[in-house]
XYZ file of C-alpha atoms in Angstrom:
298
model
C 288.881 -80.693 46.099
C 286.866 -83.440 47.654
C 283.157 -84.156 47.755
C 280.936 -85.866 50.345
C 277.687 -87.263 49.002
C 274.682 -88.922 50.646
C 272.678 -91.768 49.013
C 268.960 -91.895 48.447
C 266.124 -94.377 48.943
C 266.960 -97.916 47.938
C 270.442 -97.889 49.475
C 269.281 -99.407 52.728
C 269.788 -103.127 53.473
C 268.663 -105.174 56.553
C 271.066 -104.813 59.461
C 273.278 -102.159 57.875
C 273.510 -100.153 61.119
C 274.517 -103.069 63.354
C 278.309 -102.525 63.394
C 277.888 -98.781 63.913
C 276.306 -99.103 67.328
C 279.738 -99.749 68.795
C 280.557 -96.093 68.173
C 279.036 -93.948 70.977
C 278.849 -90.901 68.640
C 276.575 -92.917 66.381
C 274.528 -94.833 68.976
C 273.818 -91.643 70.935
C 272.611 -89.747 67.936
C 270.391 -92.528 66.671
C 268.725 -92.830 70.042
C 268.056 -89.121 70.284
C 266.873 -88.821 66.679
C 264.457 -91.719 67.038
C 262.332 -89.386 69.137
C 262.266 -86.775 66.355
C 261.363 -89.124 63.549
C 258.946 -91.217 65.488
C 260.494 -94.620 64.716
C 263.182 -96.716 66.481
C 266.096 -96.092 64.227
C 268.322 -98.657 65.980
C 265.760 -101.458 65.675
C 264.968 -100.607 62.007
C 268.616 -100.429 61.165
C 269.574 -103.666 62.831
C 266.687 -106.179 63.094
C 263.997 -105.044 60.657
C 263.516 -107.091 57.494
C 263.760 -105.756 53.908
C 260.002 -105.228 53.507
C 259.858 -103.134 56.637
C 262.694 -100.781 55.762
C 261.364 -100.466 52.193
C 258.406 -98.546 53.629
C 258.885 -94.941 52.466
C 258.012 -93.542 55.933
C 260.767 -95.685 57.483
C 263.399 -95.723 54.758
C 263.750 -91.987 54.386
C 264.416 -90.982 58.005
C 266.582 -94.153 58.459
C 268.774 -93.173 55.505
C 269.166 -89.544 56.464
C 269.961 -90.440 60.053
C 272.515 -92.957 58.918
C 274.220 -90.458 56.647
C 274.345 -87.762 59.285
C 275.626 -90.088 61.980
C 278.364 -91.302 59.583
C 279.228 -87.675 58.768
C 279.602 -86.929 62.503
C 281.857 -89.967 62.926
C 283.924 -89.001 59.885
C 284.309 -85.438 61.163
C 285.679 -83.891 57.924
C 284.579 -80.638 56.333
C 283.797 -81.249 52.649
C 284.883 -79.085 49.732
C 281.472 -79.694 48.173
C 278.412 -81.638 49.329
C 275.529 -83.175 47.494
C 272.794 -85.797 48.148
C 270.649 -88.025 45.901
C 266.916 -87.495 46.426
C 266.227 -87.812 50.174
C 270.022 -87.756 50.663
C 269.863 -84.099 49.744
C 268.388 -83.424 53.163
C 271.478 -84.942 54.831
C 273.665 -82.837 52.486
C 271.719 -79.692 53.492
C 272.397 -80.348 57.128
C 276.118 -81.005 56.499
C 276.265 -77.743 54.643
C 274.727 -75.962 57.633
C 271.460 -75.005 55.865
C 269.465 -77.023 58.354
C 270.312 -78.429 61.717
C 270.356 -82.237 61.935
C 267.151 -82.113 63.900
C 265.470 -79.836 61.373
C 266.464 -82.097 58.508
C 265.151 -85.189 60.240
C 261.862 -83.525 61.204
C 261.309 -82.455 57.617
C 262.206 -85.941 56.293
C 259.677 -87.434 58.660
C 257.023 -85.281 57.104
C 258.293 -85.975 53.609
C 258.214 -89.767 54.036
C 254.718 -89.786 55.419
C 253.477 -87.403 52.743
C 255.104 -89.335 49.950
C 253.703 -92.647 51.242
C 250.246 -91.131 51.329
C 250.594 -89.720 47.842
C 251.840 -93.087 46.563
C 248.698 -94.787 47.873
C 246.444 -92.753 45.655
C 247.335 -94.427 42.392
C 249.293 -97.661 41.768
C 252.631 -96.312 40.534
C 256.255 -97.446 40.492
C 259.744 -96.932 39.104
C 261.949 -98.840 36.652
C 265.594 -98.313 36.010
C 266.526 -98.150 32.295
C 270.187 -99.276 31.978
C 272.117 -98.600 28.768
C 270.715 -97.703 25.397
C 270.988 -94.375 23.570
C 269.930 -91.576 25.946
C 267.817 -89.801 23.317
C 266.100 -93.009 22.419
C 265.460 -93.841 26.054
C 263.983 -90.445 26.782
C 261.803 -90.736 23.647
C 260.493 -94.146 24.753
C 259.579 -92.741 28.202
C 257.727 -89.828 26.611
C 255.905 -92.218 24.209
C 254.582 -94.180 27.208
C 253.757 -91.145 29.343
C 256.561 -91.826 31.817
C 258.766 -89.309 33.631
C 262.551 -89.567 33.693
C 262.464 -89.299 37.522
C 266.149 -89.890 38.071
C 268.648 -88.996 35.424
C 271.703 -90.624 37.116
C 274.311 -90.455 34.361
C 276.566 -93.435 33.521
C 273.823 -94.827 31.285
C 271.157 -94.974 33.916
C 267.709 -93.317 33.833
C 264.906 -94.234 36.169
C 261.350 -94.008 34.796
C 258.392 -93.238 37.027
C 254.707 -93.631 36.313
C 251.660 -95.812 36.648
C 252.072 -99.525 36.624
C 250.223 -99.691 33.309
C 252.701 -97.249 31.804
C 255.632 -99.220 33.177
C 254.161 -102.432 31.730
C 253.865 -100.719 28.372
C 257.558 -99.774 28.560
C 258.385 -103.339 29.349
C 256.563 -104.555 26.279
C 258.154 -101.892 24.110
C 261.612 -101.032 25.592
C 264.160 -98.798 23.976
C 266.814 -100.578 21.865
C 269.829 -102.036 23.675
C 268.526 -101.047 27.086
C 267.867 -103.355 30.080
C 264.948 -102.707 32.436
C 265.125 -103.343 36.174
C 261.945 -102.660 38.235
C 262.742 -100.929 41.545
C 261.382 -101.969 44.901
C 259.866 -98.633 45.819
C 256.380 -97.693 46.942
C 255.522 -95.234 44.144
C 256.578 -92.930 41.378
C 258.782 -90.519 43.298
C 259.963 -87.289 41.687
C 256.956 -87.231 39.298
C 253.711 -85.310 39.202
C 252.115 -88.134 41.316
C 253.938 -86.580 44.324
C 252.194 -83.225 44.010
C 250.207 -83.625 47.263
C 253.466 -84.341 49.143
C 254.936 -81.071 47.915
C 252.043 -79.093 49.441
C 252.389 -80.882 52.746
C 256.201 -80.471 52.905
C 255.974 -76.796 51.938
C 253.753 -76.247 55.045
C 256.246 -78.015 57.324
C 259.180 -76.133 55.835
C 257.522 -72.764 56.486
C 258.305 -73.306 60.213
C 262.068 -73.369 59.520
C 264.483 -70.471 59.030
C 267.376 -71.870 57.014
C 270.960 -70.647 56.994
C 273.099 -70.033 53.983
C 275.397 -72.929 53.041
C 278.813 -72.925 54.755
C 280.226 -75.055 51.883
C 278.984 -75.439 48.297
C 275.718 -77.488 48.257
C 274.666 -78.899 44.875
C 270.996 -79.092 43.951
C 269.303 -82.154 42.445
C 267.284 -79.801 40.236
C 270.100 -78.761 37.954
C 273.439 -79.643 39.638
C 274.082 -75.984 40.488
C 275.411 -74.770 43.817
C 272.503 -73.151 45.742
C 273.038 -69.459 46.398
C 271.194 -69.191 49.718
C 269.534 -71.158 52.490
C 266.131 -69.987 51.405
C 266.713 -71.217 47.903
C 268.077 -74.563 49.247
C 264.937 -75.130 51.299
C 262.618 -74.236 48.416
C 264.508 -76.741 46.241
C 264.282 -79.434 48.854
C 260.487 -79.014 48.857
C 260.186 -78.960 45.104
C 262.415 -81.958 44.381
C 259.780 -84.321 45.858
C 257.817 -83.984 42.623
C 260.573 -83.174 40.129
C 263.323 -85.222 38.536
C 266.630 -85.778 40.252
C 269.496 -84.694 37.921
C 272.360 -86.509 39.467
C 274.155 -86.443 36.185
C 274.243 -82.679 36.430
C 275.567 -82.893 40.048
C 278.383 -85.136 38.860
C 279.181 -82.806 35.950
C 279.415 -79.891 38.352
C 281.682 -81.817 40.695
C 283.933 -82.691 37.738
C 283.933 -79.063 36.638
C 284.934 -77.952 40.157
C 287.976 -80.276 39.975
C 286.782 -82.801 42.509
C 289.466 -85.507 42.878
C 288.002 -87.564 45.734
C 284.378 -88.545 46.411
C 283.262 -90.132 49.669
C 279.760 -91.599 49.832
C 278.195 -91.652 53.352
C 276.510 -94.676 54.907
C 275.090 -96.835 53.370
C 277.592 -96.243 50.584
C 277.922 -98.012 47.293
C 275.300 -96.597 44.828
C 276.675 -93.151 44.171
C 280.393 -94.241 44.179
C 279.327 -96.857 41.534
C 277.896 -94.140 39.309
C 280.975 -91.916 39.907
C 283.394 -94.669 38.843
C 281.669 -94.746 35.390
C 280.852 -91.082 34.952
C 283.829 -89.401 36.627
C 286.921 -91.389 35.541
C 290.047 -90.656 37.473
C 288.219 -89.584 40.666
C 289.114 -91.612 43.760
C 285.940 -92.980 45.425
C 285.271 -94.390 48.872
C 282.007 -95.952 49.946
C 281.383 -95.876 53.726
C 279.671 -99.118 54.648
C 281.182 -100.098 57.991
C 283.189 -98.161 60.582
C 286.315 -99.627 59.216
C 285.755 -97.471 56.126
C 286.106 -94.234 58.144
C 289.911 -94.317 58.267
C 290.036 -95.181 54.558
C 287.834 -92.169 53.873
C 289.853 -89.825 56.044
C 293.081 -90.932 54.326
C 291.566 -90.446 50.906
C 290.260 -86.953 51.804
C 293.765 -85.884 52.941
């Protein structure tokens, strides 16, 4: 059993798409998809600086396009597929719930809506690394914060107002390290409620198909039973916590032995190495990693 997973926002780095433009299957898709998402994916993935690609409205379509292009170049049917946060849209397309074009059109709306929602109140996110999980969750509740990403392997991401995050910094949980994240707002919290309403309207124009392979949900790690349920979950996850720990637990329970993380890989394979011992991992970062991934998946 092998899994293919797609990373979420924060995985992008300046110039990460540059070596991929030598592959026609990637270059052609990025050019065509730029029209759908309303930004130049090639320019943003090759010459834009870190601040520009940190913009939510840019980062989200850029990451989903990169994952889908890498999946096309890899050309392997997964045993199970999942994505972290916005990466779940790429996973839904790989599973056949959405077409690539539908996924990217929805992500365009998601990115704009989340950026707009983030501008209402000064919010942010901080990774809490280590510490006792119960004590970490109690500290977040004490300061009015949301455990926006429960990533497993001793990593929980808190989301809330800047004042709440400052209070957490002044009163952190024991034996935990705090790392502020360079994101535009408190994603996967109640602060994103307006974005859910907007995305629900956009999703109403789509007729999803049932997954062709098991597709795990960020909501609880379970395999979604239908295309309609998958689409509803994609809408709802904007304002609700990402339970990547549950996704990894489901993959382990399914007997996954190999996990390949699509471009720009590294984050999810890092979590899997700590939370899924014994599972072979491959992070796709450059075209040279494709053959390594194919060999691992055999």
